[in-house]
PDB file of C-alpha atoms in Angstrom:
ATOM      1  CA  MET A  19     104.095 154.917 170.853  1.00 56.00           C
ATOM      2  CA  GLY A  20     106.962 152.930 169.349  1.00 59.00           C
ATOM      3  CA  VAL A  21     108.018 151.786 172.823  1.00 70.00           C
ATOM      4  CA  PHE A  22     104.597 150.390 173.701  1.00 72.00           C
ATOM      5  CA  LEU A  23     104.160 148.795 170.269  1.00 73.00           C
ATOM      6  CA  THR A  24     107.519 147.033 170.462  1.00 75.00           C
ATOM      7  CA  GLY A  25     106.919 145.961 174.054  1.00 75.00           C
ATOM      8  CA  GLY A  26     103.488 144.575 173.178  1.00 80.00           C
ATOM      9  CA  VAL A  27     104.846 142.722 170.152  1.00 80.00           C
ATOM     10  CA  THR A  28     107.613 141.214 172.284  1.00 80.00           C
ATOM     11  CA  VAL A  29     105.171 139.930 174.895  1.00 84.00           C
ATOM     12  CA  TRP A  30     102.882 138.537 172.175  1.00 86.00           C
ATOM     13  CA  THR A  31     105.808 136.794 170.463  1.00 84.00           C
ATOM     14  CA  TRP A  32     106.990 135.236 173.695  1.00 82.00           C
ATOM     15  CA  VAL A  33     103.485 133.968 174.523  1.00 86.00           C
ATOM     16  CA  GLU A  34     102.957 132.504 171.049  1.00 88.00           C
ATOM     17  CA  VAL A  35     106.366 130.828 170.896  1.00 86.00           C
ATOM     18  CA  ASN A  36     105.672 129.201 174.260  1.00 85.00           C
ATOM     19  CA  LYS A  37     102.487 127.729 172.781  1.00 87.00           C
ATOM     20  CA  LEU A  38     104.412 125.806 170.118  1.00 87.00           C
ATOM     21  CA  PRO A  39     104.352 122.045 170.785  1.00 82.00           C
ATOM     22  CA  ALA A  40     108.082 121.787 170.112  1.00 88.00           C
ATOM     23  CA  ARG A  41     109.062 125.004 171.923  1.00 89.00           C
ATOM     24  CA  ASN A  42     112.089 123.642 173.794  1.00 90.00           C
ATOM     25  CA  GLY A  43     113.415 121.861 170.741  1.00 92.00           C
ATOM     26  CA  ILE A  44     112.988 124.936 168.545  1.00 91.00           C
ATOM     27  CA  LEU A  45     114.743 127.187 171.065  1.00 90.00           C
ATOM     28  CA  LEU A  46     117.542 124.623 171.330  1.00 92.00           C
ATOM     29  CA  VAL A  47     118.325 124.579 167.612  1.00 91.00           C
ATOM     30  CA  MET A  48     117.743 128.321 167.140  1.00 88.00           C
ATOM     31  CA  GLY A  49     120.384 129.031 169.762  1.00 86.00           C
ATOM     32  CA  PRO A  50     120.848 131.760 172.399  1.00 86.00           C
ATOM     33  CA  LEU A  51     121.003 134.540 169.808  1.00 82.00           C
ATOM     34  CA  PHE A  52     117.370 134.022 168.832  1.00 84.00           C
ATOM     35  CA  PHE A  53     116.414 133.992 172.505  1.00 84.00           C
ATOM     36  CA  ALA A  54     118.276 137.284 172.938  1.00 84.00           C
ATOM     37  CA  CYS A  55     116.416 138.789 169.968  1.00 84.00           C
ATOM     38  CA  MET A  56     113.142 137.862 171.673  1.00 84.00           C
ATOM     39  CA  VAL A  57     114.091 139.289 175.062  1.00 84.00           C
ATOM     40  CA  THR A  58     116.148 142.409 174.296  1.00 86.00           C
ATOM     41  CA  PRO A  59     113.221 144.508 172.963  1.00 86.00           C
ATOM     42  CA  VAL A  60     111.832 144.575 176.503  1.00 85.00           C
ATOM     43  CA  GLY A  61     115.118 145.970 177.801  1.00 87.00           C
ATOM     44  CA  GLU A  62     115.286 148.472 174.957  1.00 88.00           C
ATOM     45  CA  CYS A  63     111.779 149.720 175.730  1.00 88.00           C
ATOM     46  CA  PHE A  64     112.590 150.003 179.439  1.00 89.00           C
ATOM     47  CA  VAL A  65     115.739 152.045 178.767  1.00 90.00           C
ATOM     48  CA  ALA A  66     113.876 154.265 176.290  1.00 89.00           C
ATOM     49  CA  LEU A  67     111.064 154.915 178.791  1.00 90.00           C
ATOM     50  CA  ILE A  68     113.562 155.967 181.458  1.00 92.00           C
ATOM     51  CA  GLY A  69     115.077 158.355 178.928  1.00 91.00           C
ATOM     52  CA  VAL A  70     111.669 159.798 178.058  1.00 88.00           C
ATOM     53  CA  PHE A  71     110.897 160.464 181.738  1.00 91.00           C
ATOM     54  CA  PHE A  72     114.248 162.212 182.132  1.00 91.00           C
ATOM     55  CA  GLY A  73     113.431 164.290 179.054  1.00 88.00           C
ATOM     56  CA  LEU A  74     110.007 165.331 180.326  1.00 88.00           C
ATOM     57  CA  TYR A  75     111.533 166.398 183.633  1.00 88.00           C
ATOM     58  CA  GLY A  76     114.297 168.297 181.861  1.00 86.00           C
ATOM     59  CA  ILE A  77     111.863 170.131 179.577  1.00 85.00           C
ATOM     60  CA  HIS A  78     109.524 171.075 182.423  1.00 83.00           C
ATOM     61  CA  PHE A  79     112.268 172.436 184.686  1.00 83.00           C
ATOM     62  CA  LYS A  80     114.654 173.457 181.879  1.00 80.00           C
ATOM     63  CA  LYS A  81     117.386 171.159 183.155  1.00 83.00           C
ATOM     64  CA  ARG A  82     119.883 170.496 180.396  1.00 83.00           C
ATOM     65  CA  GLY A  83     121.516 167.699 182.381  1.00 86.00           C
ATOM     66  CA  PHE A  84     118.333 165.633 182.339  1.00 89.00           C
ATOM     67  CA  LEU A  85     117.957 166.265 178.619  1.00 87.00           C
ATOM     68  CA  PHE A  86     121.465 164.910 178.131  1.00 89.00           C
ATOM     69  CA  LEU A  87     120.399 161.832 180.098  1.00 90.00           C
ATOM     70  CA  GLN A  88     117.391 161.426 177.817  1.00 90.00           C
ATOM     71  CA  PHE A  89     119.629 161.721 174.777  1.00 90.00           C
ATOM     72  CA  SER A  90     122.044 159.112 176.166  1.00 92.00           C
ATOM     73  CA  PHE A  91     119.410 156.579 177.206  1.00 92.00           C
ATOM     74  CA  VAL A  92     117.455 156.798 173.960  1.00 92.00           C
ATOM     75  CA  LEU A  93     120.658 156.631 171.912  1.00 92.00           C
ATOM     76  CA  VAL A  94     121.706 153.412 173.666  1.00 93.00           C
ATOM     77  CA  SER A  95     118.251 151.931 173.115  1.00 92.00           C
ATOM     78  CA  ALA A  96     118.264 152.961 169.440  1.00 92.00           C
ATOM     79  CA  LEU A  97     121.675 151.396 168.829  1.00 93.00           C
ATOM     80  CA  ALA A  98     120.561 148.157 170.482  1.00 92.00           C
ATOM     81  CA  ALA A  99     117.359 148.138 168.416  1.00 91.00           C
ATOM     82  CA  PHE A 100     119.327 148.631 165.198  1.00 92.00           C
ATOM     83  CA  ILE A 101     121.864 145.912 166.013  1.00 91.00           C
ATOM     84  CA  PHE A 102     119.284 143.316 166.990  1.00 88.00           C
ATOM     85  CA  ALA A 103     117.049 144.226 164.039  1.00 88.00           C
ATOM     86  CA  VAL A 104     119.942 143.428 161.710  1.00 88.00           C
ATOM     87  CA  ILE A 105     120.708 140.205 163.602  1.00 86.00           C
ATOM     88  CA  THR A 106     117.059 139.130 163.508  1.00 84.00           C
ATOM     89  CA  ILE A 107     116.748 139.845 159.784  1.00 83.00           C
ATOM     90  CA  PHE A 108     119.912 137.908 158.967  1.00 82.00           C
ATOM     91  CA  SER A 109     118.841 134.996 161.173  1.00 77.00           C
ATOM     92  CA  SER A 110     115.823 134.460 158.918  1.00 72.00           C
ATOM     93  CA  PHE A 111     118.210 133.688 156.049  1.00 76.00           C
ATOM     94  CA  MET A 112     120.538 131.445 158.059  1.00 75.00           C
ATOM     95  CA  THR A 113     118.712 128.209 157.245  1.00 78.00           C
ATOM     96  CA  ASP A 114     121.987 126.326 156.936  1.00 83.00           C
ATOM     97  CA  GLY A 115     122.811 127.231 160.527  1.00 87.00           C
ATOM     98  CA  ILE A 116     119.573 125.636 161.757  1.00 90.00           C
ATOM     99  CA  THR A 117     120.238 122.500 159.702  1.00 92.00           C
ATOM    100  CA  ASP A 118     123.791 122.252 161.019  1.00 92.00           C
ATOM    101  CA  ALA A 119     122.672 122.785 164.626  1.00 93.00           C
ATOM    102  CA  ILE A 120     120.190 119.897 164.458  1.00 95.00           C
ATOM    103  CA  GLU A 121     122.806 117.718 162.773  1.00 95.00           C
ATOM    104  CA  ILE A 122     125.405 118.450 165.464  1.00 95.00           C
ATOM    105  CA  TYR A 123     123.015 117.688 168.329  1.00 96.00           C
ATOM    106  CA  ILE A 124     121.975 114.418 166.666  1.00 96.00           C
ATOM    107  CA  ASP A 125     125.544 113.345 165.883  1.00 95.00           C
ATOM    108  CA  ASN A 126     127.220 114.226 169.173  1.00 94.00           C
ATOM    109  CA  SER A 127     124.715 114.690 172.004  1.00 94.00           C
ATOM    110  CA  TYR A 128     121.517 112.680 171.535  1.00 96.00           C
ATOM    111  CA  GLY A 129     121.403 109.647 173.815  1.00 93.00           C
ATOM    112  CA  VAL A 130     124.809 110.439 175.325  1.00 94.00           C
ATOM    113  CA  TYR A 131     125.206 110.174 179.099  1.00 92.00           C
ATOM    114  CA  GLY A 132     124.888 113.568 180.776  1.00 92.00           C
ATOM    115  CA  ARG A 133     123.081 115.143 177.809  1.00 93.00           C
ATOM    116  CA  ASP A 134     119.569 114.148 178.834  1.00 94.00           C
ATOM    117  CA  ASP A 135     118.271 117.683 178.362  1.00 95.00           C
ATOM    118  CA  ILE A 136     119.324 117.747 174.706  1.00 95.00           C
ATOM    119  CA  THR A 137     117.933 114.249 174.158  1.00 96.00           C
ATOM    120  CA  THR A 138     114.584 115.350 175.564  1.00 94.00           C
ATOM    121  CA  ASP A 139     114.515 118.531 173.461  1.00 95.00           C
ATOM    122  CA  ILE A 140     115.297 116.649 170.232  1.00 96.00           C
ATOM    123  CA  ASP A 141     112.548 114.152 171.052  1.00 95.00           C
ATOM    124  CA  LEU A 142     110.125 117.030 171.617  1.00 93.00           C
ATOM    125  CA  LEU A 143     111.221 118.581 168.333  1.00 95.00           C
ATOM    126  CA  GLN A 144     110.606 115.401 166.336  1.00 95.00           C
ATOM    127  CA  THR A 145     107.302 114.489 167.975  1.00 92.00           C
ATOM    128  CA  GLY A 146     105.975 118.052 168.048  1.00 91.00           C
ATOM    129  CA  LEU A 147     106.798 118.812 164.416  1.00 93.00           C
ATOM    130  CA  THR A 148     106.294 115.197 163.218  1.00 93.00           C
ATOM    131  CA  CYS A 149     109.732 115.107 161.609  1.00 95.00           C
ATOM    132  CA  CYS A 150     112.847 112.972 161.755  1.00 96.00           C
ATOM    133  CA  GLY A 151     116.471 114.039 161.616  1.00 95.00           C
ATOM    134  CA  SER A 152     117.860 117.284 160.270  1.00 94.00           C
ATOM    135  CA  VAL A 153     117.304 117.223 156.509  1.00 92.00           C
ATOM    136  CA  SER A 154     115.969 113.654 156.539  1.00 93.00           C
ATOM    137  CA  PHE A 155     115.993 110.489 158.654  1.00 94.00           C
ATOM    138  CA  ASN A 156     119.456 109.722 157.223  1.00 93.00           C
ATOM    139  CA  SER A 157     120.878 112.114 159.835  1.00 94.00           C
ATOM    140  CA  TRP A 158     120.750 109.228 162.309  1.00 95.00           C
ATOM    141  CA  SER A 159     122.950 106.920 160.234  1.00 92.00           C
ATOM    142  CA  ASP A 160     126.208 108.308 161.650  1.00 92.00           C
ATOM    143  CA  SER A 161     124.999 109.447 165.071  1.00 95.00           C
ATOM    144  CA  GLU A 162     126.545 108.583 168.413  1.00 95.00           C
ATOM    145  CA  TRP A 163     123.140 107.274 169.482  1.00 95.00           C
ATOM    146  CA  LEU A 164     123.275 104.599 166.761  1.00 94.00           C
ATOM    147  CA  ASN A 165     126.781 103.579 167.837  1.00 93.00           C
ATOM    148  CA  LEU A 166     125.584 103.168 171.422  1.00 93.00           C
ATOM    149  CA  GLU A 167     122.618 101.103 170.236  1.00 92.00           C
ATOM    150  CA  LYS A 168     124.991  98.778 168.377  1.00 91.00           C
ATOM    151  CA  LEU A 169     127.163  98.341 171.466  1.00 91.00           C
ATOM    152  CA  ALA A 170     124.118  97.506 173.584  1.00 88.00           C
ATOM    153  CA  ARG A 171     123.099  94.545 171.386  1.00 84.00           C
ATOM    154  CA  PHE A 172     124.515  91.131 170.658  1.00 79.00           C
ATOM    155  CA  ASP A 173     126.091  90.257 167.342  1.00 78.00           C
ATOM    156  CA  GLY A 174     123.468  89.474 164.733  1.00 77.00           C
ATOM    157  CA  GLU A 175     120.712  91.309 166.628  1.00 85.00           C
ATOM    158  CA  VAL A 176     118.837  93.883 164.557  1.00 89.00           C
ATOM    159  CA  VAL A 177     119.707  97.445 165.563  1.00 92.00           C
ATOM    160  CA  PRO A 178     117.047 100.182 165.330  1.00 94.00           C
ATOM    161  CA  SER A 179     117.902 102.796 162.712  1.00 94.00           C
ATOM    162  CA  ILE A 180     116.010 105.743 164.214  1.00 96.00           C
ATOM    163  CA  PRO A 181     114.837 106.664 167.742  1.00 95.00           C
ATOM    164  CA  PRO A 182     111.208 106.195 168.842  1.00 94.00           C
ATOM    165  CA  SER A 183     110.495 109.939 168.566  1.00 93.00           C
ATOM    166  CA  CYS A 184     110.701 109.544 164.776  1.00 95.00           C
ATOM    167  CA  CYS A 185     107.784 107.114 164.833  1.00 94.00           C
ATOM    168  CA  VAL A 186     104.127 107.858 164.182  1.00 93.00           C
ATOM    169  CA  PHE A 187     101.871 107.335 167.180  1.00 88.00           C
ATOM    170  CA  TYR A 188      98.133 107.160 167.592  1.00 87.00           C
ATOM    171  CA  PRO A 189      96.370 110.568 167.524  1.00 79.00           C
ATOM    172  CA  ASN A 190      94.814 109.980 170.950  1.00 73.00           C
ATOM    173  CA  SER A 191      98.242 109.589 172.578  1.00 64.00           C
ATOM    174  CA  THR A 192      98.803 112.411 175.077  1.00 60.00           C
ATOM    175  CA  GLY A 193     101.589 113.619 177.329  1.00 54.00           C
ATOM    176  CA  ASN A 194     104.282 111.092 178.129  1.00 59.00           C
ATOM    177  CA  ILE A 195     102.039 108.164 177.195  1.00 66.00           C
ATOM    178  CA  GLN A 196     102.675 107.721 173.492  1.00 70.00           C
ATOM    179  CA  GLN A 197     101.306 104.641 171.788  1.00 84.00           C
ATOM    180  CA  TYR A 198     103.198 104.051 168.583  1.00 89.00           C
ATOM    181  CA  ILE A 199     101.363 102.431 165.705  1.00 91.00           C
ATOM    182  CA  ASN A 200     104.216 100.037 164.928  1.00 93.00           C
ATOM    183  CA  ILE A 201     107.486 101.006 166.580  1.00 92.00           C
ATOM    184  CA  GLN A 202     109.465  97.960 165.413  1.00 93.00           C
ATOM    185  CA  ALA A 203     108.550  98.551 161.780  1.00 94.00           C
ATOM    186  CA  CYS A 204     109.194 102.267 162.228  1.00 95.00           C
ATOM    187  CA  GLN A 205     112.712 101.697 163.558  1.00 94.00           C
ATOM    188  CA  GLY A 206     113.587  99.341 160.709  1.00 93.00           C
ATOM    189  CA  ILE A 207     113.626  96.176 162.831  1.00 92.00           C
ATOM    190  CA  THR A 208     110.842  94.312 161.025  1.00 91.00           C
ATOM    191  CA  GLN A 209     110.521  96.498 157.948  1.00 92.00           C
ATOM    192  CA  SER A 210     112.937  98.548 155.874  1.00 91.00           C
ATOM    193  CA  ILE A 211     112.932 102.311 156.139  1.00 91.00           C
ATOM    194  CA  PRO A 212     111.484 104.647 155.071  1.00 91.00           C
ATOM    195  CA  ASN A 213     107.992 103.362 155.742  1.00 93.00           C
ATOM    196  CA  GLU A 214     104.550 104.650 156.631  1.00 93.00           C
ATOM    197  CA  PHE A 215     105.103 104.205 160.362  1.00 94.00           C
ATOM    198  CA  MET A 216     107.763 106.919 160.638  1.00 96.00           C
ATOM    199  CA  HIS A 217     108.118 110.636 159.993  1.00 94.00           C
ATOM    200  CA  GLN A 218     109.942 110.916 156.707  1.00 90.00           C
ATOM    201  CA  THR A 219     110.639 114.645 156.430  1.00 93.00           C
ATOM    202  CA  GLY A 220     113.511 116.463 158.125  1.00 94.00           C
ATOM    203  CA  CYS A 221     113.021 118.933 160.971  1.00 95.00           C
ATOM    204  CA  SER A 222     114.990 121.930 159.679  1.00 93.00           C
ATOM    205  CA  ASP A 223     112.319 123.084 157.206  1.00 91.00           C
ATOM    206  CA  ASP A 224     109.586 122.665 159.819  1.00 92.00           C
ATOM    207  CA  VAL A 225     111.555 124.728 162.340  1.00 92.00           C
ATOM    208  CA  ILE A 226     111.985 127.524 159.792  1.00 90.00           C
ATOM    209  CA  ASP A 227     108.298 127.452 158.825  1.00 90.00           C
ATOM    210  CA  ASN A 228     107.224 127.694 162.472  1.00 90.00           C
ATOM    211  CA  ILE A 229     109.647 130.384 163.554  1.00 90.00           C
ATOM    212  CA  LEU A 230     109.868 132.628 160.469  1.00 89.00           C
ATOM    213  CA  PRO A 231     106.627 134.603 161.184  1.00 89.00           C
ATOM    214  CA  PHE A 232     107.905 135.503 164.653  1.00 88.00           C
ATOM    215  CA  VAL A 233     111.298 136.517 163.270  1.00 88.00           C
ATOM    216  CA  VAL A 234     109.638 138.873 160.774  1.00 87.00           C
ATOM    217  CA  VAL A 235     107.424 140.439 163.457  1.00 88.00           C
ATOM    218  CA  ILE A 236     110.349 140.957 165.851  1.00 88.00           C
ATOM    219  CA  ALA A 237     112.504 142.497 163.116  1.00 88.00           C
ATOM    220  CA  CYS A 238     109.737 144.901 162.030  1.00 88.00           C
ATOM    221  CA  SER A 239     109.073 146.003 165.615  1.00 87.00           C
ATOM    222  CA  GLN A 240     112.794 146.629 166.153  1.00 88.00           C
ATOM    223  CA  VAL A 241     113.010 148.744 162.999  1.00 89.00           C
ATOM    224  CA  TRP A 242     109.911 150.699 164.072  1.00 88.00           C
ATOM    225  CA  LEU A 243     111.394 151.333 167.519  1.00 88.00           C
ATOM    226  CA  PHE A 244     114.674 152.473 165.966  1.00 91.00           C
ATOM    227  CA  VAL A 245     112.920 154.975 163.663  1.00 90.00           C
ATOM    228  CA  MET A 246     110.827 156.394 166.511  1.00 89.00           C
ATOM    229  CA  GLU A 247     113.890 156.773 168.715  1.00 90.00           C
ATOM    230  CA  ILE A 248     115.740 158.648 165.974  1.00 92.00           C
ATOM    231  CA  PHE A 249     112.947 161.239 166.046  1.00 90.00           C
ATOM    232  CA  VAL A 250     113.233 161.431 169.850  1.00 89.00           C
ATOM    233  CA  ILE A 251     117.005 161.966 169.577  1.00 90.00           C
ATOM    234  CA  ILE A 252     116.537 164.763 167.028  1.00 91.00           C
ATOM    235  CA  ASN A 253     113.918 166.372 169.271  1.00 88.00           C
ATOM    236  CA  SER A 254     116.306 166.165 172.241  1.00 86.00           C
ATOM    237  CA  ILE A 255     119.000 168.009 170.284  1.00 87.00           C
ATOM    238  CA  VAL A 256     116.543 170.737 169.243  1.00 87.00           C
ATOM    239  CA  VAL A 257     115.298 171.214 172.811  1.00 86.00           C
ATOM    240  CA  LEU A 258     118.861 171.335 174.140  1.00 82.00           C
ATOM    241  CA  GLN A 259     119.735 174.085 171.673  1.00 81.00           C
ATOM    242  CA  HIS A 260     116.573 176.010 172.544  1.00 79.00           C
ATOM    243  CA  ILE A 261     117.223 175.910 176.282  1.00 76.00           C
ATOM    244  CA  ARG A 262     120.829 177.017 175.736  1.00 62.00           C
ATOM    245  CA  ALA A 263     119.702 179.971 173.588  1.00 52.00           C
ATOM    246  CA  SER A 264     116.938 181.135 175.909  1.00 51.00           C
ATOM    247  CA  ASP A 265     118.856 180.948 179.188  1.00 48.00           C
ATOM    248  CA  PRO A 266     121.282 183.680 180.337  1.00 47.00           C
ATOM    249  CA  PRO A 267     124.902 182.543 180.165  1.00 47.00           C
ATOM    250  CA  GLU A 268     126.476 180.897 183.169  1.00 46.00           C
ATOM    251  CA  ILE A 269     129.822 182.028 184.489  1.00 48.00           C
ATOM    252  CA  LYS A 270     132.293 180.059 186.532  1.00 52.00           C
ATOM    253  CA  GLU A 271     133.300 180.860 190.080  1.00 53.00           C
ATOM    254  CA  SER A 272     136.719 182.011 188.924  1.00 56.00           C
ATOM    255  CA  GLU A 273     135.114 184.712 186.760  1.00 59.00           C
ATOM    256  CA  TYR A 274     132.927 185.872 189.620  1.00 59.00           C
ATOM    257  CA  ILE A 275     135.929 185.936 191.946  1.00 60.00           C
ATOM    258  CA  ALA A 276     137.839 188.020 189.412  1.00 63.00           C
ATOM    259  CA  LYS A 277     135.002 190.543 189.230  1.00 65.00           C
ATOM    260  CA  LEU A 278     134.771 190.710 193.009  1.00 63.00           C
ATOM    261  CA  TYR A 279     138.528 191.176 193.280  1.00 61.00           C
ATOM    262  CA  ASN A 280     138.487 194.046 190.784  1.00 67.00           C
ATOM    263  CA  SER A 281     135.769 195.826 192.739  1.00 67.00           C
ATOM    264  CA  MET A 282     137.770 195.386 195.958  1.00 61.00           C
ATOM    265  CA  TYR A 283     140.914 196.533 194.165  1.00 62.00           C
ATOM    266  CA  GLN A 284     139.265 199.792 193.203  1.00 63.00           C
ATOM    267  CA  LYS A 285     137.885 200.304 196.709  1.00 64.00           C
ATOM    268  CA  TYR A 286     141.014 199.470 198.731  1.00 60.00           C
ATOM    269  CA  GLY A 287     143.682 200.494 196.287  1.00 58.00           C
ATOM    270  CA  GLY A 288     144.832 196.999 195.489  1.00 53.00           C
ATOM    271  CA  ASN A 289     145.861 195.931 198.998  1.00 52.00           C
ATOM    272  CA  VAL A 290     143.213 193.207 199.323  1.00 51.00           C
ATOM    273  CA  VAL A 291     142.901 189.470 199.264  1.00 52.00           C
ATOM    274  CA  LEU A 292     139.602 187.645 198.972  1.00 50.00           C
ATOM    275  CA  ASN A 293     138.413 185.096 201.480  1.00 52.00           C
ATOM    276  CA  ILE A 294     135.614 183.410 199.530  1.00 48.00           C
ATOM    277  CA  GLN A 295     133.064 181.507 201.578  1.00 47.00           C
ATOM    278  CA  LYS A 296     131.137 179.226 199.273  1.00 45.00           C
ATOM    279  CA  GLY A 297     127.409 179.138 199.715  1.00 44.00           C
ATOM    280  CA  THR A 298     124.947 176.729 198.148  1.00 37.00           C
ATOM    281  CA  ALA A 299     125.184 178.144 194.620  1.00 37.00           C
ATOM    282  CA  LYS A 300     128.203 177.029 192.625  1.00 36.00           C
ATOM    283  CA  LYS A 301     127.485 179.230 189.584  1.00 39.00           C
ATOM    284  CA  ILE A 302     126.265 182.774 189.018  1.00 37.00           C
ATOM    285  CA  ARG A 303     123.861 183.839 186.277  1.00 38.00           C
ATOM    286  CA  VAL A 304     124.368 187.245 184.637  1.00 37.00           C
ATOM    287  CA  ASP A 305     122.416 189.155 182.042  1.00 38.00           C
ATOM    288  CA  SER A 306     125.394 189.829 179.838  1.00 38.00           C
ATOM    289  CA  PRO A 307     128.914 188.414 179.691  1.00 41.00           C
ATOM    290  CA  SER A 308     130.293 191.731 178.405  1.00 39.00           C
ATOM    291  CA  ALA A 309     130.778 192.963 181.969  1.00 38.00           C
ATOM    292  CA  PHE A 310     133.589 190.451 182.390  1.00 37.00           C
ATOM    293  CA  GLU A 311     135.504 191.029 179.187  1.00 37.00           C
ATOM    294  CA  ASN A 312     138.110 193.307 180.807  1.00 37.00           C
ATOM    295  CA  LEU A 313     138.628 191.404 184.064  1.00 35.00           C
ATOM    296  CA  VAL A 314     142.191 191.278 185.341  1.00 37.00           C
ATOM    297  CA  TYR A 315     143.313 188.021 186.988  1.00 36.00           C
ATOM    298  CA  THR A 316     145.937 188.686 189.649  1.00 39.00           C
ATOM    299  CA  ASP A 317     147.348 186.891 192.625  1.00 39.00           C
ATOM    300  CA  MET A 318     144.431 186.756 195.063  1.00 42.00           C
ATOM    301  CA  TYR A 319     146.166 184.555 197.601  1.00 43.00           C
ATOM    302  CA  ASP A 320     149.006 186.778 198.830  1.00 42.00           C
ATOM    303  CA  SER A 321     148.980 186.232 202.595  1.00 44.00           C
ATOM    304  CA  ASN A 322     150.500 189.695 203.213  1.00 44.00           C
ATOM    305  CA  LEU A 323     147.421 191.524 201.923  1.00 39.00           C
ATOM    306  CA  PRO A 324     144.460 192.490 204.114  1.00 39.00           C
ATOM    307  CA  ILE A 325     141.353 190.297 203.850  1.00 38.00           C
ATOM    308  CA  ALA A 326     138.006 191.356 202.445  1.00 40.00           C
ATOM    309  CA  THR A 327     135.279 188.767 202.959  1.00 40.00           C
ATOM    310  CA  SER A 328     132.453 188.035 200.555  1.00 40.00           C
ATOM    311  CA  ARG A 329     130.085 185.125 199.914  1.00 38.00           C
ATOM    312  CA  LEU A 330     129.311 183.359 196.652  1.00 35.00           C
TER     313      LEU A 330
END
């Protein structure tokens, strides 16, 4: 049940996050770790399901090896669930990391040649969440983009203070066709900033507000999966002990060979050597191990002794 719940929650989270208008920008500033926290529950559920199938097979046919496989697979899945649950929970408190990530992208990458993907994602972030900069629009005051804008203009020409994605556009603007209400006033060319034609709040708080519900849901589903898998692990241990107690003990080939040698020793007076031809069975089951307590191990490979043939 925990596997299907976590898997369903993961799919739902992924679908809902993809519906966000600033999805690419949010994923950019949240970083690869958040993406991993969204994706890994699917892998955890897959590994746990494989383990469960191994366990069902092992219980039905009383195969301890398959039960060990179940134990191993579920244990790996449980450890991964615990680790990523902790990471997801802590990520909800790492607001400074989100603020710093936006600030770094604005300062070093936005508008820079070869970083078009980051420029596009920051634009999507600011237009989708109607925000500007990291904490505020002042984030752009020391950005590389602003330096490039200054270099592209003549002396005395007014330099825009913020990029167009910080500006308010008409509500009926759709897709790539965005009609700004007053882009020159927004950018501080004809009017000082801040003004009513620009987004005045920073993006970091908006990112946190949009992503926090998904972080909480993912963390709760990971904790639930971890708890359920602990019960499965305990059950695997109990079943393993039960199968060991109910089955007759297994003896190794060397013990069987020793018993066979002793019987030949009594029959031929000790002048025997065994030529063991292995069949399909590698182990022998006996009702009681007490029959082998007094076995005598001797040299069974003396080439001078006559040969008595048997089959395992």
